[in-house]
Rosetta silent file (secondary structure, phi, psi, omega in degrees, C-alpha in Angstrom):
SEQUENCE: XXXXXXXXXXXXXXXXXXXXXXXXXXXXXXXXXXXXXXXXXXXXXXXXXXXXXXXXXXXXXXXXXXXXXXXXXXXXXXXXXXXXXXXXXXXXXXXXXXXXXXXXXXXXXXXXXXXXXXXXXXXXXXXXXXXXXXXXXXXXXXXXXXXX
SCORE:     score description
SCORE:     0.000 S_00000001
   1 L     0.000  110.480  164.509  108.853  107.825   88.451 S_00000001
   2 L    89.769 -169.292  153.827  112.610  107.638   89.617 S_00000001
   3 L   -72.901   13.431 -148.192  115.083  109.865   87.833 S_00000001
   4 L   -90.015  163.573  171.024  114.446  108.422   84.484 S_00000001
   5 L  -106.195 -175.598 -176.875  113.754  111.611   81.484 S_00000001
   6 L   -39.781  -67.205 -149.864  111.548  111.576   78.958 S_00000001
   7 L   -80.376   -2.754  176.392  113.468  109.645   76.619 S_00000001
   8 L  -102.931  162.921 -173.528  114.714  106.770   78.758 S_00000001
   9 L   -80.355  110.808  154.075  112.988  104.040   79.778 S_00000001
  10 L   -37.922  137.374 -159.051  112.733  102.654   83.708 S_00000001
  11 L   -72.810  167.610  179.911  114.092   99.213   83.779 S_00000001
  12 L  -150.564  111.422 -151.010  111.337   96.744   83.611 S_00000001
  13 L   -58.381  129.017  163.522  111.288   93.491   86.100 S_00000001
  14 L   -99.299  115.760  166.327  111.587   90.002   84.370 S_00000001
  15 L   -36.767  106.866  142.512  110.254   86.641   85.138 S_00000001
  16 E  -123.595  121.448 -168.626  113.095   83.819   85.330 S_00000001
  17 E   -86.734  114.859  176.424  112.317   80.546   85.703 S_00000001
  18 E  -106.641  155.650  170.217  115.561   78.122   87.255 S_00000001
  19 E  -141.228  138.072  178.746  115.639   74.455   87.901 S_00000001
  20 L  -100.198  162.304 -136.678  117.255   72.737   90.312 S_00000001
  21 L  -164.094   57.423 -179.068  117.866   69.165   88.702 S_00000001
  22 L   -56.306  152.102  177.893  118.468   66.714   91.244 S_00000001
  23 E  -162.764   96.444  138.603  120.175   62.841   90.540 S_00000001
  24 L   116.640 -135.689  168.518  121.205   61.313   94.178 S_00000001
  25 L  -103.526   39.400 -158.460  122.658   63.986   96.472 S_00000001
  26 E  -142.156  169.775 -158.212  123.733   65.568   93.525 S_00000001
  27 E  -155.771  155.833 -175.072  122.333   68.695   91.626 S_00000001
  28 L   -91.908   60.574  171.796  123.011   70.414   87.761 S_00000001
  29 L   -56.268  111.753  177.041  125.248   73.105   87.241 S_00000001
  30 E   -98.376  138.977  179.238  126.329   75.303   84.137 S_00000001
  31 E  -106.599  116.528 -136.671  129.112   77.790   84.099 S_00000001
  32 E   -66.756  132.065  172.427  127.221   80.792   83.023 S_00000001
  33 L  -141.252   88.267 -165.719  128.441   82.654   79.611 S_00000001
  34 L  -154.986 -172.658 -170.930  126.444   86.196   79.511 S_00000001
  35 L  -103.004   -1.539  152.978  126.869   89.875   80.601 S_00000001
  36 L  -111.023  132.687 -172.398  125.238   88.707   83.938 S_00000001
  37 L    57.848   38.592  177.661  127.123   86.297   86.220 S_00000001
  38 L   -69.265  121.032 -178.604  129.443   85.735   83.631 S_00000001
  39 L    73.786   22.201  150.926  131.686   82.172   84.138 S_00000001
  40 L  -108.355  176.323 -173.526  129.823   81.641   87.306 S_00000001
  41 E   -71.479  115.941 -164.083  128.002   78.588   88.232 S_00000001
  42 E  -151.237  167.199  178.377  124.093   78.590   88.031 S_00000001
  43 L   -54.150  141.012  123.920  120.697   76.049   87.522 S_00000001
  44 E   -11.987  136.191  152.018  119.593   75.453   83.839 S_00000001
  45 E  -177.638 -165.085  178.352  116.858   78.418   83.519 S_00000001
  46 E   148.226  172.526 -164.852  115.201   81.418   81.514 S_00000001
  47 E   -64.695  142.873  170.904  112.717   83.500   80.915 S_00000001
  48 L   -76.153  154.538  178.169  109.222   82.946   81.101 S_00000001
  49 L  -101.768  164.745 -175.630  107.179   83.552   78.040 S_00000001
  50 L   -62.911  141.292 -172.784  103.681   85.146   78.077 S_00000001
  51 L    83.413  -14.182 -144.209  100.960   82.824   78.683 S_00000001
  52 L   -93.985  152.152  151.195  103.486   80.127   79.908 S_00000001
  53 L   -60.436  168.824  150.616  103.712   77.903   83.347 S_00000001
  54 L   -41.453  -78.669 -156.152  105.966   77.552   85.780 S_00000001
  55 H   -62.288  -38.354  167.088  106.409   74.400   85.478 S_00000001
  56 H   -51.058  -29.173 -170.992  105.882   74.255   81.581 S_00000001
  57 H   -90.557  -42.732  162.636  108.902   77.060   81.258 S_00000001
  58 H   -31.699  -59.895  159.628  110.927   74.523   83.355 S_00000001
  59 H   -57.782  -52.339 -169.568  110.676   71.886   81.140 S_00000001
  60 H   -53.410  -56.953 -175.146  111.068   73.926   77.894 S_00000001
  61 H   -44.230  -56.962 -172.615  114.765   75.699   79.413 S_00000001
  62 H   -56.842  -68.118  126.785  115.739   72.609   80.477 S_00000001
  63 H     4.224  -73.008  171.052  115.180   70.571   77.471 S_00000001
  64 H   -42.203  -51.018 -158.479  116.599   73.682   75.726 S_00000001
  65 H  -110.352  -25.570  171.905  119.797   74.145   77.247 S_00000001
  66 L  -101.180  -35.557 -139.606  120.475   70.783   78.496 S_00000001
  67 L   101.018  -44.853 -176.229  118.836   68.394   76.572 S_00000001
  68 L   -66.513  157.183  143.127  117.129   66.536   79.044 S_00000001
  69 L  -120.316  170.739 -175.260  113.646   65.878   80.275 S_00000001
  70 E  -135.791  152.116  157.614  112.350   66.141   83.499 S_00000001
  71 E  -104.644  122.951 -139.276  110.157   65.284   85.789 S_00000001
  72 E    78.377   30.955 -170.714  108.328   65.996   89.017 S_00000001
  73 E   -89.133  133.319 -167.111  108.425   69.561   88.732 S_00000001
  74 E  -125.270  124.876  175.603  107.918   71.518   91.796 S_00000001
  75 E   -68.836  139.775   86.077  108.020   75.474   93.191 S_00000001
  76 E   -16.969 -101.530  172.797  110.619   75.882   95.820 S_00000001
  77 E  -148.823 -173.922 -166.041  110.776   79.222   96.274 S_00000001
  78 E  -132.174  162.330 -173.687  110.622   82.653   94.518 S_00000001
  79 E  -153.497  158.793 -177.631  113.463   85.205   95.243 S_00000001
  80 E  -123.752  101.868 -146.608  113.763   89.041   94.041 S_00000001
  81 E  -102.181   80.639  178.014  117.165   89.591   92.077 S_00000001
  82 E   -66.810  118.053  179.184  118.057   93.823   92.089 S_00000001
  83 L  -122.002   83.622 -157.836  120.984   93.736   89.725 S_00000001
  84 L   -80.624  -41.326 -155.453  121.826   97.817   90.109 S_00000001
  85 L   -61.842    9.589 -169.558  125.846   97.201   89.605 S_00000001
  86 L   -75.223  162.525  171.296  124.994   96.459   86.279 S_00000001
  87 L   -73.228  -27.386 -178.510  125.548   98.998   82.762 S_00000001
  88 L  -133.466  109.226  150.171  121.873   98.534   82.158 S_00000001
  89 L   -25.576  131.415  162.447  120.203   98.287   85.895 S_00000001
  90 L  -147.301  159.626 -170.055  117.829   95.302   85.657 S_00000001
  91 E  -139.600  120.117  160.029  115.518   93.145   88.524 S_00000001
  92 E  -119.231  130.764  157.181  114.426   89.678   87.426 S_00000001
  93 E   -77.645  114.530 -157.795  112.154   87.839   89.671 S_00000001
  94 E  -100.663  159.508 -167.363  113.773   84.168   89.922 S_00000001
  95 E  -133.371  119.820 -160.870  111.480   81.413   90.221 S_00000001
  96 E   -94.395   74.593  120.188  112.805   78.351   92.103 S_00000001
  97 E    11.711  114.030  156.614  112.057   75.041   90.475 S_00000001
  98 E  -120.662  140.841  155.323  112.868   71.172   91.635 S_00000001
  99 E  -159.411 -179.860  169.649  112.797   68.451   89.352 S_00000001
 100 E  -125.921  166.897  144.662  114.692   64.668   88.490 S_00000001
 101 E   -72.021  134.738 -170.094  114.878   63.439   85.421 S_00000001
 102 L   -51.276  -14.916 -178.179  112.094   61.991   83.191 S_00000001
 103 L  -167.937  128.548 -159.453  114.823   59.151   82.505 S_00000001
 104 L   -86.910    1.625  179.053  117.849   58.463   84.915 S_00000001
 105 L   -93.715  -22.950  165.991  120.057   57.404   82.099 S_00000001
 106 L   -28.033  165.826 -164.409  120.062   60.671   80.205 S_00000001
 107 L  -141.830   92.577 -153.597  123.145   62.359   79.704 S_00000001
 108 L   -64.398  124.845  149.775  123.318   66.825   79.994 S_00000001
 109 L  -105.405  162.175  170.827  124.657   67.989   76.275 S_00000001
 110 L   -74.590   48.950 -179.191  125.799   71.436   76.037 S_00000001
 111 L   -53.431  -12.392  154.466  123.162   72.511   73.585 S_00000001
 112 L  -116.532   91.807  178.249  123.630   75.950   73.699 S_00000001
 113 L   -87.893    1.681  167.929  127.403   76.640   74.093 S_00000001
 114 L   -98.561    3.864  171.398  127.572   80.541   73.327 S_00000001
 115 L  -119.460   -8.454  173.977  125.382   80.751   76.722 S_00000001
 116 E  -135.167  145.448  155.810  127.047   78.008   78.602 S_00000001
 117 E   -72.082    3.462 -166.775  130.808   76.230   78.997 S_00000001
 118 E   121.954  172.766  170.102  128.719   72.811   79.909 S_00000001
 119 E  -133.396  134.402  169.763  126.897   71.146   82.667 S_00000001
 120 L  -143.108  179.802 -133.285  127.825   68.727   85.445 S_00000001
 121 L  -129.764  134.911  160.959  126.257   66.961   88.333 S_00000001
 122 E  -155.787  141.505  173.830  127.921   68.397   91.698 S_00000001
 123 E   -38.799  136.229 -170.368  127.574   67.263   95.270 S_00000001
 124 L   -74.564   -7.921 -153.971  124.686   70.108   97.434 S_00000001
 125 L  -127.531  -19.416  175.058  127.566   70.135   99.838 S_00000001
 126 L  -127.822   27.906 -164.962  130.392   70.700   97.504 S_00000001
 127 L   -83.305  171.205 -167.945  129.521   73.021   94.740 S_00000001
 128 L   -65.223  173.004  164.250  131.816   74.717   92.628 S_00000001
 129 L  -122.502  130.142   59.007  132.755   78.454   92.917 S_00000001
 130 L  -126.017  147.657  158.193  132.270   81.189   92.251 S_00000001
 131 E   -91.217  150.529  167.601  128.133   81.044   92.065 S_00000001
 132 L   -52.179  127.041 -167.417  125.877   83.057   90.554 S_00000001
 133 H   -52.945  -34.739 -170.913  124.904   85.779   93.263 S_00000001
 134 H   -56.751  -43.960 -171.935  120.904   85.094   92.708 S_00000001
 135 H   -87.927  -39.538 -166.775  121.700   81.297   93.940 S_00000001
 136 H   -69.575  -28.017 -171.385  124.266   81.955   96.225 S_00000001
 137 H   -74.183  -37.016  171.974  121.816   84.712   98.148 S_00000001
 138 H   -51.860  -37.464  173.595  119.402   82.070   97.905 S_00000001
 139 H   -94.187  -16.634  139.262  121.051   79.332   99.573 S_00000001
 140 H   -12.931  -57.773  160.038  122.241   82.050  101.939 S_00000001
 141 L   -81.022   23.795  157.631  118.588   82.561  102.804 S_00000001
 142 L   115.820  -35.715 -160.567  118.296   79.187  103.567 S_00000001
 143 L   -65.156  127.854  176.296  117.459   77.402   99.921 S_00000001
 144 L  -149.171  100.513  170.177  118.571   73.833  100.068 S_00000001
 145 L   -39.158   -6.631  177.767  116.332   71.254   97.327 S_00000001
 146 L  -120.468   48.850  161.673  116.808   68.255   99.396 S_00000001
 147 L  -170.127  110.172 -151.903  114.856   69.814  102.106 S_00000001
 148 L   -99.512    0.000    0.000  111.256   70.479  101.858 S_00000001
């Protein structure tokens, strides 16, 4: 298969689950702190685990990384993320999540801070730059959560 030898391994596609995280006209953004998309702007998300939901892996990330709970969880869409320019080649299949929160008074903490600088609420119409290429090709292609 491919060019790969004996001893290396062919890259092997991964399941990531994102949530878009709606309040208003307004949506949940983390600036990114990894060897992919690093310091850009991207959804709450992560991998699914074996056996796991969609929607169940939605909650758990979210919860996880933000704090929060959520509610109303929904597929959007699914998108197929080739990351070749990378040192180690990799493809994750992203899985595109809506939700609100389970309680509008919550507050996003930065529970994991060696994978994120923080999360804030930004306008669907104003978000920051630069985004993570997976979302930006996405809304590229059209993806916009407050239209179903």
């Amino acid at each position: 298969m491919g060019n790969q030898t004996e001893t290396e391994e062919a890259p092997v596609p991964r399941v990531a689950v994102v949530v878009c995280l709606i309040k208003g006209k307004r949506v949940l953004l983390g600036r990114r702190r990894s060897s992919l998309g690093d310091s850009t702007f991207s959804f709450p998300g992560g991998h699914l685990e074996f056996g796991e939901g969609f929607e169940e892996c939605a909650a758990r990330e979210v919860k996880e990384e933000t704090g929060l709970g959520i509610k109303n969880i929904e597929l959007m869409t699914v998108r197929n993320n080739v990351f070749l320019d990378e040192a180690k080649p990799c493809q994750y299949v992203g899985i595109f999540m809506r939700a609100v929160l389970a309680d509008d008074d919550q507050v996003p903490q930065n529970v994991e801070p060696n994978f994120c600088d923080g999360w804030d609420w930004y306008e669907w119409d104003a978000l920051p730059k630069p985004l993570f290429w997976p979302l930006e090709n996405a809304i590229m292609a059209g993806f916009n959560p407050f239209h179903t």
